[in-house]
C-alpha cells in the first residue's frame, strides 16, 4: 500500500506570493490533517479535513486555507507569503472514522520564503 | 490547554545501551498517545500508538507505556543502534469532539554512538 505523498517536496517563493501544496492520503483514508513545523514553534496543527469538510482548525491567520476533494486528496494554500511562513509543511492521513486510529505522515513540503 | 513536554531535549548514548525517553502532558483527558521518529529534514514515522485504555504497547525493541492519570508516557528502546539516531516525538490526541488533531511535544534528539 502506498504511503502518504506530498508535492512538491521543495518550494522557493518570495514575499507576497501565494503557494499551493498537495497531499494524497493512503488509499481508503478519509481524514487529512496539515501541520507546520518550524525550529522555534515545533509542530503546530493547521487544519483537518474529513470527507471534504473542515473538521477542525488551528490558530493560524486566514491566509492559510485548505480543501479536500472527493478522492480525499487535499490541498492547502497560503496567500500573501511572509518570511515567517518558511517551514516544513506536513500532512497526516488516517482512516478518520474511528477515534482511536493511527495517523501516518507524508515526507513534507519544505517551503522557503525569500 | 493541553501542553506536552519531552525530557531530555537531547540524549547521547553508546551503542547497545537501553534507554528511556519521557513524555508528559498536562490534561489527562486524551484519546490516545502516539510516538513518532523524525530523521533530519524528513517526515514523521509512526512507531507506536497507545489507546487511552491501554498501559503499554510493544514493537520489536520498542516499548511504550502510558499512565494517563499522572499524565506520563515513556518510550523504552532496548539495545540501541546507530540507526536509532533521530528525533523522537510524542503526540496526544485530546478527548472531546470528532477530530484527529494531535498536540506534539518538543521532541528528544537521540544520538547513538557506534
mmCIF file of C-alpha atoms in Angstrom:
data_model
loop_
_atom_site.group_PDB
_atom_site.id
_atom_site.type_symbol
_atom_site.label_atom_id
_atom_site.label_comp_id
_atom_site.label_asym_id
_atom_site.label_seq_id
_atom_site.Cartn_x
_atom_site.Cartn_y
_atom_site.Cartn_z
ATOM 1 C CA UNK A 1 0.000 0.000 0.000
ATOM 2 C CA UNK A 2 1.414 3.371 -0.975
ATOM 3 C CA UNK A 3 2.096 5.841 1.799
ATOM 4 C CA UNK A 4 1.164 9.482 2.081
ATOM 5 C CA UNK A 5 2.559 11.563 -0.744
ATOM 6 C CA UNK A 6 3.148 15.296 -0.812
ATOM 7 C CA UNK A 7 4.012 17.521 -3.728
ATOM 8 C CA UNK A 8 6.088 19.423 -4.350
ATOM 9 C CA UNK A 9 8.861 18.417 -1.960
ATOM 10 C CA UNK A 10 10.604 21.780 -2.130
ATOM 11 C CA UNK A 11 9.413 25.278 -2.949
ATOM 12 C CA UNK A 12 11.072 28.656 -3.022
ATOM 13 C CA UNK A 13 8.817 31.711 -3.140
ATOM 14 C CA UNK A 14 9.134 35.409 -2.496
ATOM 15 C CA UNK A 15 7.182 37.522 -0.053
ATOM 16 C CA UNK A 16 3.705 38.412 -1.228
ATOM 17 C CA UNK A 17 3.306 35.414 -3.495
ATOM 18 C CA UNK A 18 0.908 32.580 -2.881
ATOM 19 C CA UNK A 19 1.528 28.848 -2.839
ATOM 20 C CA UNK A 20 -0.478 25.635 -3.078
ATOM 21 C CA UNK A 21 0.672 22.379 -1.545
ATOM 22 C CA UNK A 22 -0.842 18.983 -2.268
ATOM 23 C CA UNK A 23 -1.314 15.849 -0.178
ATOM 24 C CA UNK A 24 -2.537 12.427 -1.301
ATOM 25 C CA UNK A 25 -3.548 10.228 1.638
ATOM 26 C CA UNK A 26 -3.232 6.478 1.966
ATOM 27 C CA UNK A 27 -5.862 4.702 -0.092
ATOM 28 C CA UNK A 28 -9.065 4.345 1.924
ATOM 29 C CA UNK A 29 -8.204 7.099 4.393
ATOM 30 C CA UNK A 30 -10.696 9.929 4.584
ATOM 31 C CA UNK A 31 -9.038 12.255 7.082
ATOM 32 C CA UNK A 32 -6.192 14.593 6.163
ATOM 33 C CA UNK A 33 -4.556 16.940 8.647
ATOM 34 C CA UNK A 34 -1.938 19.610 7.992
ATOM 35 C CA UNK A 35 0.861 20.712 10.292
ATOM 36 C CA UNK A 36 3.524 23.392 10.166
ATOM 37 C CA UNK A 37 6.930 22.593 11.616
ATOM 38 C CA UNK A 38 9.460 25.302 12.445
ATOM 39 C CA UNK A 39 12.552 25.221 14.684
ATOM 40 C CA UNK A 40 11.059 27.813 17.010
ATOM 41 C CA UNK A 41 7.453 26.615 17.331
ATOM 42 C CA UNK A 42 7.768 22.905 16.672
ATOM 43 C CA UNK A 43 4.821 21.092 15.123
ATOM 44 C CA UNK A 44 1.612 23.096 15.044
ATOM 45 C CA UNK A 45 -1.785 21.966 13.810
ATOM 46 C CA UNK A 46 -3.199 23.907 10.853
ATOM 47 C CA UNK A 47 -6.465 22.151 9.988
ATOM 48 C CA UNK A 48 -8.126 18.815 9.389
ATOM 49 C CA UNK A 49 -10.441 17.684 6.622
ATOM 50 C CA UNK A 50 -12.730 14.683 6.711
ATOM 51 C CA UNK A 51 -14.982 13.717 3.814
ATOM 52 C CA UNK A 52 -14.442 17.110 2.120
ATOM 53 C CA UNK A 53 -15.405 19.084 5.258
ATOM 54 C CA UNK A 54 -13.103 21.031 7.543
ATOM 55 C CA UNK A 55 -13.450 19.336 10.907
ATOM 56 C CA UNK A 56 -11.029 21.388 12.962
ATOM 57 C CA UNK A 57 -8.844 24.440 12.552
ATOM 58 C CA UNK A 58 -5.735 25.619 14.371
ATOM 59 C CA UNK A 59 -4.766 29.115 15.379
ATOM 60 C CA UNK A 60 -3.405 30.413 12.084
ATOM 61 C CA UNK A 61 -4.365 33.558 10.134
ATOM 62 C CA UNK A 62 -6.889 33.413 7.329
ATOM 63 C CA UNK A 63 -4.064 33.469 4.774
ATOM 64 C CA UNK A 64 -3.848 29.732 5.409
ATOM 65 C CA UNK A 65 -6.658 27.773 3.819
ATOM 66 C CA UNK A 66 -7.309 24.285 2.610
ATOM 67 C CA UNK A 67 -9.727 21.989 0.914
ATOM 68 C CA UNK A 68 -10.337 18.332 0.316
ATOM 69 C CA UNK A 69 -11.580 16.678 -2.835
ATOM 70 C CA UNK A 70 -13.950 13.756 -3.271
ATOM 71 C CA UNK A 71 -10.991 11.367 -3.708
ATOM 72 C CA UNK A 72 -9.683 12.548 -0.283
ATOM 73 C CA UNK A 73 -6.715 14.374 -1.764
ATOM 74 C CA UNK A 74 -6.158 17.668 -0.019
ATOM 75 C CA UNK A 75 -4.572 20.981 -0.860
ATOM 76 C CA UNK A 76 -3.506 23.813 1.351
ATOM 77 C CA UNK A 77 -2.988 27.347 0.151
ATOM 78 C CA UNK A 78 -1.022 30.163 1.696
ATOM 79 C CA UNK A 79 -1.635 33.616 0.278
ATOM 80 C CA UNK A 80 0.485 36.742 0.674
ATOM 81 C CA UNK A 81 3.503 34.826 1.869
ATOM 82 C CA UNK A 82 5.593 36.188 4.732
ATOM 83 C CA UNK A 83 9.153 35.320 5.714
ATOM 84 C CA UNK A 84 7.801 33.577 8.811
ATOM 85 C CA UNK A 85 5.879 31.104 6.660
ATOM 86 C CA UNK A 86 9.150 29.341 5.831
ATOM 87 C CA UNK A 87 8.689 25.892 7.294
ATOM 88 C CA UNK A 88 8.248 22.195 6.684
ATOM 89 C CA UNK A 89 4.587 21.517 5.964
ATOM 90 C CA UNK A 90 3.455 18.014 6.816
ATOM 91 C CA UNK A 91 0.214 16.264 6.125
ATOM 92 C CA UNK A 92 -1.139 13.304 8.033
ATOM 93 C CA UNK A 93 -3.578 10.688 6.840
ATOM 94 C CA UNK A 94 -5.868 8.460 8.880
ATOM 95 C CA UNK A 95 -8.975 6.400 8.410
ATOM 96 C CA UNK A 96 -10.920 9.070 10.234
ATOM 97 C CA UNK A 97 -13.985 7.158 11.273
ATOM 98 C CA UNK A 98 -12.515 5.587 14.391
ATOM 99 C CA UNK A 99 -11.413 7.932 17.127
ATOM 100 C CA UNK A 100 -8.527 5.635 18.022
ATOM 101 C CA UNK A 101 -6.989 5.334 14.581
ATOM 102 C CA UNK A 102 -3.320 5.810 13.872
ATOM 103 C CA UNK A 103 -2.025 8.734 11.843
ATOM 104 C CA UNK A 104 0.585 8.450 9.095
ATOM 105 C CA UNK A 105 2.641 11.346 7.848
ATOM 106 C CA UNK A 106 3.983 12.252 4.450
ATOM 107 C CA UNK A 107 7.569 13.377 3.732
ATOM 108 C CA UNK A 108 6.610 17.048 3.865
ATOM 109 C CA UNK A 109 7.000 20.084 1.644
ATOM 110 C CA UNK A 110 9.878 22.402 2.518
ATOM 111 C CA UNK A 111 8.765 25.979 1.806
ATOM 112 C CA UNK A 112 11.334 28.764 1.757
ATOM 113 C CA UNK A 113 10.106 32.353 1.518
ATOM 114 C CA UNK A 114 12.688 34.917 0.432
ATOM 115 C CA UNK B 1 -4.936 23.945 27.385
ATOM 116 C CA UNK B 2 -3.022 20.755 26.713
ATOM 117 C CA UNK B 3 0.760 21.046 26.901
ATOM 118 C CA UNK B 4 3.176 18.252 26.054
ATOM 119 C CA UNK B 5 6.740 18.206 27.336
ATOM 120 C CA UNK B 6 9.575 15.873 26.488
ATOM 121 C CA UNK B 7 12.642 15.338 28.611
ATOM 122 C CA UNK B 8 15.508 15.255 27.926
ATOM 123 C CA UNK B 9 15.731 17.553 24.906
ATOM 124 C CA UNK B 10 18.837 15.716 23.736
ATOM 125 C CA UNK B 11 20.482 12.435 24.634
ATOM 126 C CA UNK B 12 23.699 10.756 23.543
ATOM 127 C CA UNK B 13 24.353 7.107 24.374
ATOM 128 C CA UNK B 14 26.821 4.421 23.299
ATOM 129 C CA UNK B 15 25.596 1.662 21.033
ATOM 130 C CA UNK B 16 23.963 -1.257 22.843
ATOM 131 C CA UNK B 17 22.634 0.763 25.759
ATOM 132 C CA UNK B 18 18.985 0.591 26.822
ATOM 133 C CA UNK B 19 17.337 3.997 27.152
ATOM 134 C CA UNK B 20 14.109 5.707 28.159
ATOM 135 C CA UNK B 21 12.535 8.806 26.650
ATOM 136 C CA UNK B 22 9.922 10.698 28.626
ATOM 137 C CA UNK B 23 6.744 12.489 27.617
ATOM 138 C CA UNK B 24 4.469 14.449 29.965
ATOM 139 C CA UNK B 25 1.084 16.004 29.260
ATOM 140 C CA UNK B 26 -0.966 18.351 31.402
ATOM 141 C CA UNK B 27 -4.509 17.229 30.589
ATOM 142 C CA UNK B 28 -5.268 13.555 31.187
ATOM 143 C CA UNK B 29 -8.390 13.664 29.002
ATOM 144 C CA UNK B 30 -6.789 12.063 25.966
ATOM 145 C CA UNK B 31 -7.986 9.521 23.413
ATOM 146 C CA UNK B 32 -4.556 8.162 22.628
ATOM 147 C CA UNK B 33 -0.864 8.911 22.521
ATOM 148 C CA UNK B 34 1.406 8.273 19.562
ATOM 149 C CA UNK B 35 5.202 8.092 19.355
ATOM 150 C CA UNK B 36 7.000 9.128 16.169
ATOM 151 C CA UNK B 37 10.560 9.363 14.954
ATOM 152 C CA UNK B 38 11.790 12.019 12.572
ATOM 153 C CA UNK B 39 15.029 11.876 10.631
ATOM 154 C CA UNK B 40 16.605 15.214 9.674
ATOM 155 C CA UNK B 41 14.549 17.052 7.053
ATOM 156 C CA UNK B 42 12.101 14.177 6.715
ATOM 157 C CA UNK B 43 8.525 13.416 7.651
ATOM 158 C CA UNK B 44 7.357 11.563 10.744
ATOM 159 C CA UNK B 45 7.381 7.793 11.046
ATOM 160 C CA UNK B 46 4.802 6.319 13.393
ATOM 161 C CA UNK B 47 6.353 3.996 15.975
ATOM 162 C CA UNK B 48 3.618 3.121 18.450
ATOM 163 C CA UNK B 49 0.053 4.129 19.240
ATOM 164 C CA UNK B 50 -1.328 3.627 22.737
ATOM 165 C CA UNK B 51 -5.049 3.905 23.339
ATOM 166 C CA UNK B 52 -6.168 5.740 26.462
ATOM 167 C CA UNK B 53 -7.394 2.454 27.945
ATOM 168 C CA UNK B 54 -4.055 0.681 27.432
ATOM 169 C CA UNK B 55 -0.986 0.629 29.653
ATOM 170 C CA UNK B 56 1.655 -0.285 27.102
ATOM 171 C CA UNK B 57 2.449 -1.273 23.541
ATOM 172 C CA UNK B 58 5.432 -3.116 22.122
ATOM 173 C CA UNK B 59 7.004 -3.293 18.694
ATOM 174 C CA UNK B 60 10.328 -5.050 18.323
ATOM 175 C CA UNK B 61 12.915 -3.295 20.505
ATOM 176 C CA UNK B 62 10.450 -0.526 21.386
ATOM 177 C CA UNK B 63 8.082 -0.466 24.315
ATOM 178 C CA UNK B 64 5.831 2.471 25.136
ATOM 179 C CA UNK B 65 3.915 2.857 28.370
ATOM 180 C CA UNK B 66 1.101 5.192 29.315
ATOM 181 C CA UNK B 67 -0.023 6.386 32.740
ATOM 182 C CA UNK B 68 -2.943 8.612 31.904
ATOM 183 C CA UNK B 69 -3.756 9.595 35.473
ATOM 184 C CA UNK B 70 -0.286 11.012 36.055
ATOM 185 C CA UNK B 71 -0.002 12.422 32.526
ATOM 186 C CA UNK B 72 3.100 10.473 31.576
ATOM 187 C CA UNK B 73 4.372 8.188 28.844
ATOM 188 C CA UNK B 74 7.748 6.587 28.315
ATOM 189 C CA UNK B 75 9.391 5.096 25.254
ATOM 190 C CA UNK B 76 11.883 2.373 26.065
ATOM 191 C CA UNK B 77 14.442 1.448 23.406
ATOM 192 C CA UNK B 78 16.360 -1.755 24.021
ATOM 193 C CA UNK B 79 19.868 -2.432 22.736
ATOM 194 C CA UNK B 80 20.164 0.888 20.917
ATOM 195 C CA UNK B 81 21.803 1.046 17.483
ATOM 196 C CA UNK B 82 23.297 3.936 15.466
ATOM 197 C CA UNK B 83 20.292 3.655 13.136
ATOM 198 C CA UNK B 84 18.071 4.691 16.051
ATOM 199 C CA UNK B 85 19.599 8.174 15.913
ATOM 200 C CA UNK B 86 16.755 10.596 15.189
ATOM 201 C CA UNK B 87 14.358 12.986 16.897
ATOM 202 C CA UNK B 88 11.606 11.241 18.825
ATOM 203 C CA UNK B 89 8.266 12.993 19.227
ATOM 204 C CA UNK B 90 5.236 12.129 21.284
ATOM 205 C CA UNK B 91 1.791 13.455 20.451
ATOM 206 C CA UNK B 92 -1.551 13.265 22.213
ATOM 207 C CA UNK B 93 -4.984 13.279 20.710
ATOM 208 C CA UNK B 94 -7.287 15.015 23.091
ATOM 209 C CA UNK B 95 -10.655 13.765 24.222
ATOM 210 C CA UNK B 96 -13.836 15.509 23.146
ATOM 211 C CA UNK B 97 -15.128 16.099 19.645
ATOM 212 C CA UNK B 98 -14.596 14.365 16.351
ATOM 213 C CA UNK B 99 -11.079 15.413 15.496
ATOM 214 C CA UNK B 100 -7.724 13.865 14.691
ATOM 215 C CA UNK B 101 -5.816 16.902 15.937
ATOM 216 C CA UNK B 102 -2.523 15.958 17.578
ATOM 217 C CA UNK B 103 -0.651 18.079 20.094
ATOM 218 C CA UNK B 104 3.057 17.435 19.870
ATOM 219 C CA UNK B 105 5.871 17.587 22.353
ATOM 220 C CA UNK B 106 9.095 19.391 21.524
ATOM 221 C CA UNK B 107 10.989 16.174 20.881
ATOM 222 C CA UNK B 108 14.092 14.385 22.120
ATOM 223 C CA UNK B 109 17.121 14.353 19.818
ATOM 224 C CA UNK B 110 18.805 10.968 20.228
ATOM 225 C CA UNK B 111 22.342 10.202 19.106
ATOM 226 C CA UNK B 112 23.598 6.631 19.390
ATOM 227 C CA UNK B 113 27.366 6.498 19.149
ATOM 228 C CA UNK B 114 28.941 3.446 17.435
#
